[in-house]
Coordinates of N, CA and C in Angstrom, one line a residue:
X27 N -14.5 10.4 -7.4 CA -13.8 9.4 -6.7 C -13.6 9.9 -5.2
X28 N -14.2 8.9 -4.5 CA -14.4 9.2 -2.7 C -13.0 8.6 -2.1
X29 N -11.6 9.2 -1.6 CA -11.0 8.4 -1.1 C -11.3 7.6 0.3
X30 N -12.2 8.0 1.1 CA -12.3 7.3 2.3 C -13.2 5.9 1.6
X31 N -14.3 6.2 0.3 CA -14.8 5.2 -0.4 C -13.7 3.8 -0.8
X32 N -12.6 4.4 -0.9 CA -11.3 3.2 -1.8 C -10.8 2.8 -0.3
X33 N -10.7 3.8 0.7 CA -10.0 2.8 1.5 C -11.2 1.9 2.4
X34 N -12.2 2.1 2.3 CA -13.0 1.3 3.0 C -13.0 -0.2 2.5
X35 N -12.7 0.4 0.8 CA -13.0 -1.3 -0.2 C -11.7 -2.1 0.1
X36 N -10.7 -1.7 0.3 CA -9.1 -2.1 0.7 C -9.2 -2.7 1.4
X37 N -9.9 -1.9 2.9 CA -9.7 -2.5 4.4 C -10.3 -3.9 4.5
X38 N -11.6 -3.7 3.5 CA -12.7 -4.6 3.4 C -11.8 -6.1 3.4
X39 N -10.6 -5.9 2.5 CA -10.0 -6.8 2.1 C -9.4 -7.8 3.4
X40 N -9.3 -7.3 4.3 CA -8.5 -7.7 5.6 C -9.8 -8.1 6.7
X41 N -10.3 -9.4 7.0 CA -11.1 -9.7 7.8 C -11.3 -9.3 9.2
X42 N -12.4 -8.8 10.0 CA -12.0 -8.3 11.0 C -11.6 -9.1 12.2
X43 N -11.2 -10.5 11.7 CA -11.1 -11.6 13.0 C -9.3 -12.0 12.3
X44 N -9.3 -11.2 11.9 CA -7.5 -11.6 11.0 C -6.7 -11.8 12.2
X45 N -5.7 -12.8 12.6 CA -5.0 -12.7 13.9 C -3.6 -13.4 13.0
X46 N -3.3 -12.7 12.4 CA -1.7 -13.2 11.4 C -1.1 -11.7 11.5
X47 N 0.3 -11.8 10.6 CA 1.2 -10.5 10.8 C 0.9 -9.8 9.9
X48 N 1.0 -8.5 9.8 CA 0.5 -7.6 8.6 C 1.5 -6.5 8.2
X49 N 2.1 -6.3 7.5 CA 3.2 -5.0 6.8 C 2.2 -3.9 6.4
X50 N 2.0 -2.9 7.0 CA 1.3 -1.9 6.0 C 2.7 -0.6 5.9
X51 N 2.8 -0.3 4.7 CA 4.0 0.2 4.0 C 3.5 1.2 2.9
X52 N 3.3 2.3 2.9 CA 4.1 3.2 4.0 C 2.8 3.2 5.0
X53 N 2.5 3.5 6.1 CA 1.7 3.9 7.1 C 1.1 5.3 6.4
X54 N 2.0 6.5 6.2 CA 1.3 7.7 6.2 C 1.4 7.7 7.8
X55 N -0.5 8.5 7.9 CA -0.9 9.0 9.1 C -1.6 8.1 9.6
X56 N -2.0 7.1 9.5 CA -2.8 6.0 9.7 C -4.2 6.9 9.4
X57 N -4.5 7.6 8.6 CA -6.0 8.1 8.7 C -6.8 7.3 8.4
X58 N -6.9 6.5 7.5 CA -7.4 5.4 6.9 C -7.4 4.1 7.7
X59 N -6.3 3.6 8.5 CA -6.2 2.7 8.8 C -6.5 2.2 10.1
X60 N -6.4 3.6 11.0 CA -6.0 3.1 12.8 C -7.5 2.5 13.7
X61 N -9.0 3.0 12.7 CA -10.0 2.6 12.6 C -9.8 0.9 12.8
X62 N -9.5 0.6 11.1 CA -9.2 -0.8 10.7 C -8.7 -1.8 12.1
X63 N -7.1 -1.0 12.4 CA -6.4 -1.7 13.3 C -7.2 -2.0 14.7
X64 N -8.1 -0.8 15.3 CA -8.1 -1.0 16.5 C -9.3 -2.4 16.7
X65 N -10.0 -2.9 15.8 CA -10.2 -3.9 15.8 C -10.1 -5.4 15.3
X66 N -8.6 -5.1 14.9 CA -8.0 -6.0 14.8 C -7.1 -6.5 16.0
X67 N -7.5 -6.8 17.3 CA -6.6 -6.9 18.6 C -5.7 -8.3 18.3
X68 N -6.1 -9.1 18.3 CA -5.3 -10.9 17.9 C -4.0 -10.6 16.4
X69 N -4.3 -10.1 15.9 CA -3.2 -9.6 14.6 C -2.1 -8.5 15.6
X70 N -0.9 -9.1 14.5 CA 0.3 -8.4 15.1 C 0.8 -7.5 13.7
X71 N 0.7 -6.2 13.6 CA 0.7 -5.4 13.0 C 2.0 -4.3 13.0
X72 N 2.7 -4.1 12.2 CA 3.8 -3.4 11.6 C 3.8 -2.6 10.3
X73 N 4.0 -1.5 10.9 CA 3.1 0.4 10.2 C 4.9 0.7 9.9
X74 N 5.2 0.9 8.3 CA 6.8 1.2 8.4 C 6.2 2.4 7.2
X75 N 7.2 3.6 7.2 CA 7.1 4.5 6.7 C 8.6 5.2 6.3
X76 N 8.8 6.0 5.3 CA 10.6 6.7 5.4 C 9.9 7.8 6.1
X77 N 9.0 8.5 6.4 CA 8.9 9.9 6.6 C 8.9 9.7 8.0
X78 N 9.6 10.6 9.1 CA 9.5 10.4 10.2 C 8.3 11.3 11.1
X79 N 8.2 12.3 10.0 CA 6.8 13.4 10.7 C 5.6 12.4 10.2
X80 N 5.2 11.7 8.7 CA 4.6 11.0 8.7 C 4.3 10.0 10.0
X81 N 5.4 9.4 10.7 CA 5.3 8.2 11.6 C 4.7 8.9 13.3
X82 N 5.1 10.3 13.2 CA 4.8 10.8 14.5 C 3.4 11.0 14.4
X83 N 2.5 11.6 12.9 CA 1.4 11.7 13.2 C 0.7 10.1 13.0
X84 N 1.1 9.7 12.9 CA 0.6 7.8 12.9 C 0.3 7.7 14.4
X85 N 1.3 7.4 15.1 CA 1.8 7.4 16.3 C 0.5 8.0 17.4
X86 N 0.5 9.2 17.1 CA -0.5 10.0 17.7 C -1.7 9.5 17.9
X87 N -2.0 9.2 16.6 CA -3.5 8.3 16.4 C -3.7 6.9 17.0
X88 N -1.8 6.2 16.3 CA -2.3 4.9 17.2 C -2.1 4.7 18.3
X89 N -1.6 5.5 19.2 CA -0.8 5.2 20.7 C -1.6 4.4 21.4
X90 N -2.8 4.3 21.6 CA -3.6 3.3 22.6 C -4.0 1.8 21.7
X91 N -3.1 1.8 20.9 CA -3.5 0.4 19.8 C -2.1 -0.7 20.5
X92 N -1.7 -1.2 21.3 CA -0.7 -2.0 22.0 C -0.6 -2.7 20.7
X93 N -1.0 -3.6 19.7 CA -0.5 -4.6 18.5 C 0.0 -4.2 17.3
X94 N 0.4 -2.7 17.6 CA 0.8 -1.8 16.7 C 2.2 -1.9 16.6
X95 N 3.3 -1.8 15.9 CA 4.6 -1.5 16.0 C 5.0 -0.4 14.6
X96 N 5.5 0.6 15.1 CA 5.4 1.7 14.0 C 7.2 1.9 13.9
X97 N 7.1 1.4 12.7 CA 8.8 1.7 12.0 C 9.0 2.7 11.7
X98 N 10.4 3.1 11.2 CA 11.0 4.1 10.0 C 12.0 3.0 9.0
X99 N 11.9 3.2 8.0 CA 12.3 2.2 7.2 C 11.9 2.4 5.5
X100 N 12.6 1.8 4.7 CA 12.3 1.9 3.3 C 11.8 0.8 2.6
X101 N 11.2 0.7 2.0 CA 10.5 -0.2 1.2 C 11.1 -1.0 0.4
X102 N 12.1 -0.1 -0.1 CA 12.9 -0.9 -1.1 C 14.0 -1.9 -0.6
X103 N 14.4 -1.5 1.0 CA 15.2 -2.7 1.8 C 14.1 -2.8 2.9
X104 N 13.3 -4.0 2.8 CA 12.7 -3.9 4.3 C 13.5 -4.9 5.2
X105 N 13.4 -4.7 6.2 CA 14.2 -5.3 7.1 C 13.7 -6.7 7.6
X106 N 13.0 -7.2 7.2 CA 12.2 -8.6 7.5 C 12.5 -9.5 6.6
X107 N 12.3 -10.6 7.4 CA 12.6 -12.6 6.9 C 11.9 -12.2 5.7
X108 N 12.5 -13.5 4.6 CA 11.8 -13.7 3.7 C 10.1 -14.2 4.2
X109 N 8.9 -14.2 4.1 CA 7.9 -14.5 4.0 C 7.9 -14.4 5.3
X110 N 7.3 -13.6 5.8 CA 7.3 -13.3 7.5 C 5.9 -12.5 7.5
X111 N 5.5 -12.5 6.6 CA 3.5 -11.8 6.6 C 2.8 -12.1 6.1
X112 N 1.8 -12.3 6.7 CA 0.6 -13.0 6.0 C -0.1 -11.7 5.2
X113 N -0.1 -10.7 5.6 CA -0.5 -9.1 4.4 C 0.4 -8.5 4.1
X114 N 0.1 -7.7 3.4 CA 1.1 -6.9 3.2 C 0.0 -5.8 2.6
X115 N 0.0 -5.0 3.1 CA -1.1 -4.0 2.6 C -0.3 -2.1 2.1
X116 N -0.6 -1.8 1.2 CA 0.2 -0.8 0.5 C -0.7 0.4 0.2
X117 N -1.1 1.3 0.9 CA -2.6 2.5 0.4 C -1.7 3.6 0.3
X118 N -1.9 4.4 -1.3 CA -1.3 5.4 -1.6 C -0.2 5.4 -1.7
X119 N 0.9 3.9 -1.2 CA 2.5 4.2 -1.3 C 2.6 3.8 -2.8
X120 N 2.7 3.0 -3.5 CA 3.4 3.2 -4.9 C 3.5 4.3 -5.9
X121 N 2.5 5.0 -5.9 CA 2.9 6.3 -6.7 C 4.1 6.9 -6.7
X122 N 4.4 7.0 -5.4 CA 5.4 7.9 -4.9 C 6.9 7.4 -4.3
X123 N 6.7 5.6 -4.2 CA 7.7 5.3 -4.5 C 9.1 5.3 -5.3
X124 N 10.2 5.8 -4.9 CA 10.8 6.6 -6.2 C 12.1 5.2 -6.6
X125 N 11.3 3.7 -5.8 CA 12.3 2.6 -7.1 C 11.3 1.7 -6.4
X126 N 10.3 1.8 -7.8 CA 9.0 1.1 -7.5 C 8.8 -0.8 -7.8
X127 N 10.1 -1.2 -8.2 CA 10.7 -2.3 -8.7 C 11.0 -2.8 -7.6
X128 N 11.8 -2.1 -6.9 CA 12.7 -2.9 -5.4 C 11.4 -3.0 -4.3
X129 N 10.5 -1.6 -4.8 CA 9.3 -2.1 -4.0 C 8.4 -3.0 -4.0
X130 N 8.3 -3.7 -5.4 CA 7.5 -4.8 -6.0 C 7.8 -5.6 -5.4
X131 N 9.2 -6.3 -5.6 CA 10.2 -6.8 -4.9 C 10.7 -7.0 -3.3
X132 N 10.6 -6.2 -2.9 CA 10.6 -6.2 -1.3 C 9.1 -6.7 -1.0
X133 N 8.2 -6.6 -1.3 CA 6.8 -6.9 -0.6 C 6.4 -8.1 -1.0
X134 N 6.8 -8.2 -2.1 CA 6.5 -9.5 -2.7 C 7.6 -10.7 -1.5
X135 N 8.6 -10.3 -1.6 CA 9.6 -11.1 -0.7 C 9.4 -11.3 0.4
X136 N 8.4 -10.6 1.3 CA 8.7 -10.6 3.2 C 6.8 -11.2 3.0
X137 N 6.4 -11.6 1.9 CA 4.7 -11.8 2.0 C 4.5 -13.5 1.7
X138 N 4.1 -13.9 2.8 CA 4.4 -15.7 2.6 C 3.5 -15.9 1.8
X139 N 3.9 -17.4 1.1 CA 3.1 -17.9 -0.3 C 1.5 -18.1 0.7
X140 N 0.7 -17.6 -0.4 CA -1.1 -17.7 0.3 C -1.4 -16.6 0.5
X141 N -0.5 -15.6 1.2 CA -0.7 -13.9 2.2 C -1.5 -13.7 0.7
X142 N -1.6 -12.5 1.3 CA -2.5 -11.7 0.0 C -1.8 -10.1 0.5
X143 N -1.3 -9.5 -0.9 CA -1.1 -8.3 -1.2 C -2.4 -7.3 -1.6
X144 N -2.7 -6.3 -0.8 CA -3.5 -5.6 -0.7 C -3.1 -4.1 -1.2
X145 N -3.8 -3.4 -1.9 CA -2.8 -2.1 -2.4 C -4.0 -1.3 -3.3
X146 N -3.7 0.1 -3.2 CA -4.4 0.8 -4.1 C -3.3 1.8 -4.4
X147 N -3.7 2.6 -5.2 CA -2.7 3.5 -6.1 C -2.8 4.4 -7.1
X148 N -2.2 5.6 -7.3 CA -2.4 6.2 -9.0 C -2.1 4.8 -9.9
X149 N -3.1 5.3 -10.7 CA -2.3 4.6 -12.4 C -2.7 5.5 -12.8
X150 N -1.7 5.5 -14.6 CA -1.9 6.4 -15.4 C -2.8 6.1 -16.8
X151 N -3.3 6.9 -17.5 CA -4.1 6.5 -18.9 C -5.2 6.7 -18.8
X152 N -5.6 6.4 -17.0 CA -7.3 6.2 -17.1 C -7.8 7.9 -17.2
X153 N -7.5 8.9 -16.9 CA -7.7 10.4 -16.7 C -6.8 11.6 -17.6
X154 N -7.2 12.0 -18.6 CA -6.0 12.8 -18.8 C -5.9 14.7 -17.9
X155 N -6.9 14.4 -17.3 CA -6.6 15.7 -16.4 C -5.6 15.2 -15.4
X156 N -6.1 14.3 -14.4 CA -5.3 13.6 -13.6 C -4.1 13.4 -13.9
X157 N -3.7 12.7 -15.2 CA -2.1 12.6 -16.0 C -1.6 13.4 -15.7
X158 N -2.1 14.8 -15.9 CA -1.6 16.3 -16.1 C -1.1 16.9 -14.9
X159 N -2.1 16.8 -14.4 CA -1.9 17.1 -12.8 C -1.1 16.2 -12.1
X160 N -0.8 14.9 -12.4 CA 0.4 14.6 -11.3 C 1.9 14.7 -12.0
X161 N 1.7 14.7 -13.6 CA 2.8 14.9 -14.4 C 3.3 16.7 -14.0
X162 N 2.6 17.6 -14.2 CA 3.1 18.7 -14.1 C 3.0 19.6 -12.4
X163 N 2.2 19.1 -11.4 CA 2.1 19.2 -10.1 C 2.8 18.3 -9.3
X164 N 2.1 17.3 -9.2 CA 2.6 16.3 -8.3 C 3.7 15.9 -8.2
X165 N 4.2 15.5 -9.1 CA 5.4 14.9 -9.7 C 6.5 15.9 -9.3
X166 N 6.0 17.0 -9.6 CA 7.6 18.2 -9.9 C 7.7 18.7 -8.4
X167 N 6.5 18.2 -7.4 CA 6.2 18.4 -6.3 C 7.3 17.3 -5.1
X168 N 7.6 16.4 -5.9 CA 8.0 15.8 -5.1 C 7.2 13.9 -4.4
X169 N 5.7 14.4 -5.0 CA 4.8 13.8 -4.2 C 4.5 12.8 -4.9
X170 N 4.4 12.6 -6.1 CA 4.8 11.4 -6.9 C 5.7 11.0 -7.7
X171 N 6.4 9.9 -7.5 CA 7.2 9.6 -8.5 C 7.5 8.6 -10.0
X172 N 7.5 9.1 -11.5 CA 7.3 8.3 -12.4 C 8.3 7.0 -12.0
X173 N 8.6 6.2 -12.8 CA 7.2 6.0 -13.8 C 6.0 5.5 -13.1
X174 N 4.8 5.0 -13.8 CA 3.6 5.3 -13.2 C 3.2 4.0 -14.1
X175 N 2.8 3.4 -13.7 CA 1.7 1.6 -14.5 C 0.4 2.0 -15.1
X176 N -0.2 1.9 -16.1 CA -1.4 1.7 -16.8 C -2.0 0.7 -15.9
X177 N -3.5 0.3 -15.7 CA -4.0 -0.9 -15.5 C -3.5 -1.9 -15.8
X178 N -3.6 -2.1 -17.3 CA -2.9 -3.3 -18.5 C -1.7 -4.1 -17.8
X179 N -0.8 -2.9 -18.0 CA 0.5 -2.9 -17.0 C 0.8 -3.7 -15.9
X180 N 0.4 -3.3 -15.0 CA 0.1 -3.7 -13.6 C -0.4 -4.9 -13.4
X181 N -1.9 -5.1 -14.1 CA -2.4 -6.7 -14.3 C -1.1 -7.5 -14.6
X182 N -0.8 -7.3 -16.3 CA 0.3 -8.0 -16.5 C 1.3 -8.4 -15.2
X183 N 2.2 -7.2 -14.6 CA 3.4 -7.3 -13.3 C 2.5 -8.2 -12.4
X184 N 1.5 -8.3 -12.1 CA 0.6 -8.9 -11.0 C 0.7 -10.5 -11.3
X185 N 0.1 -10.4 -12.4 CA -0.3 -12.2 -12.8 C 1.2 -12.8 -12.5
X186 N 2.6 -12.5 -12.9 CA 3.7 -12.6 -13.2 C 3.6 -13.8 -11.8
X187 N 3.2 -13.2 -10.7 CA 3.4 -13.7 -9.6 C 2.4 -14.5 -8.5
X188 N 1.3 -13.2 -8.7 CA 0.2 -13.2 -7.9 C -1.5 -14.2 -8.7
X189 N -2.2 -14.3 -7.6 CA -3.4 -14.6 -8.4 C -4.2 -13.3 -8.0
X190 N -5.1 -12.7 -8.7 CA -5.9 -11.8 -8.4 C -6.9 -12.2 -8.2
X191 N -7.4 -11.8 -6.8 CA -8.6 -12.2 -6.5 C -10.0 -11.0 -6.8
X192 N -9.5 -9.7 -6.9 CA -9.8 -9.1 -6.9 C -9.2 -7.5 -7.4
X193 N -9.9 -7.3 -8.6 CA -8.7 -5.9 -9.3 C -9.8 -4.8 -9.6
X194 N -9.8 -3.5 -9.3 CA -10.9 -2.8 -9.7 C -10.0 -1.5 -9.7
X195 N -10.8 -0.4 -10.8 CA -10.3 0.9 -11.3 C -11.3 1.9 -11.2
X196 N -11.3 3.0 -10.3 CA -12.1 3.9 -10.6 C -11.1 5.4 -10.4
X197 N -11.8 5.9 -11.5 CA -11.1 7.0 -12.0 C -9.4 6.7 -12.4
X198 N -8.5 7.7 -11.7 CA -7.1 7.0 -11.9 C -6.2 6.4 -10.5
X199 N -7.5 5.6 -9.7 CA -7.2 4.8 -9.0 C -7.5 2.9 -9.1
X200 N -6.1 2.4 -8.9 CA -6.8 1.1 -8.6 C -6.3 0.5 -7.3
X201 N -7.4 -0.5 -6.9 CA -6.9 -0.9 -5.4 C -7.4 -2.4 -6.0
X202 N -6.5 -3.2 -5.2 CA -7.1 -4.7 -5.5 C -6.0 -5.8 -4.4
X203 N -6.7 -7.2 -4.3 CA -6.2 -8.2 -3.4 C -5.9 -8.9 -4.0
X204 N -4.2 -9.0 -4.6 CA -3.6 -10.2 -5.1 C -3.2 -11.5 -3.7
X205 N -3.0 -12.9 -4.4 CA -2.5 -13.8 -3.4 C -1.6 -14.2 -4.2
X206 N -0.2 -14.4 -3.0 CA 0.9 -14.9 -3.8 C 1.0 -16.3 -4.1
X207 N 1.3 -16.6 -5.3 CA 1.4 -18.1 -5.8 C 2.6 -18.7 -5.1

């Protein structure tokens, strides 16, 4: 499993003529992303992250990106209108989200009916080395937080709300483009 390979198929998801509002939560370092953004000029884009060294190295990368706005902020309260984004895009944050419910919840809430949720992530079941390693590393590390969604799982929480347009699993990653109903 190539991660620059999953975030390409992600980004893929976001057209490059997009000129609507986008949440990407948590930002990280934008390493994946600041590519994506700089040709996205017409889109108005909001990078929110809790980590504040996370946001400085974002920052760094996107400083000559002017449609950028880089937060500090939590996921589980975001600070935005109800339905105020047309994306909402999520790479690598739910794993490690540590109240991954308020986060379903919050993204689902600030993402207008039609937007499309965009997201990749650990799941568990698909790897048992992987299991292992983020149960007895990762996890105790700090770096992810249980509980953790099966595929199954996840589809299920998805449909509840979303239409999937797109759901794909490789290794014990899935990334995919729900639209909210």
């Amino acid at each position: 499993m190539d991660d620059n390979e999953i975030a390409e198929k992600v980004l893929s998801y976001i057209p490059d003529e997009f000129s609507g509002r986008l949440l990407d939560v948590p930002v990280g370092t934008a390493v994946f992303t600041h590519n994506k953004y700089s040709v996205l000029g017409n889109a108005d884009i909001i990078c929110l992250d809790y980590s504040d060294d996370m946001l400085s190295k974002a920052r760094e990368r996107m400083k000559r990106l002017e449609n950028v706005n880089l937060v500090q902020g939590d996921v589980g309260q975001l600070p935005y209108k109800n339905e105020s984004f047309d994306i909402v895009l999520s790479m690598n944050g739910f794993h490690a989200f540590p109240d991954k419910k308020a986060a379903f919840r919050e993204t689902y809430r600030v993402l207008k009916k039609g937007g499309s949720f965009i997201a990749c992530f650990y799941i568990k079941g698909e790897s048992k080395i992987t299991d292992s390693l983020v149960r007895y590393f990762l996890a105790k590390k700090g770096w992810f937080t249980p509980p953790f969604d099966t595929a199954d799982k996840l589809k299920k929480r998805l449909h509840k709300v979303y239409d999937l347009t797109d759901f794909n699993v490789e290794g014990s990653m899935v990334y995919f483009c729900a639209v909210k109903q």
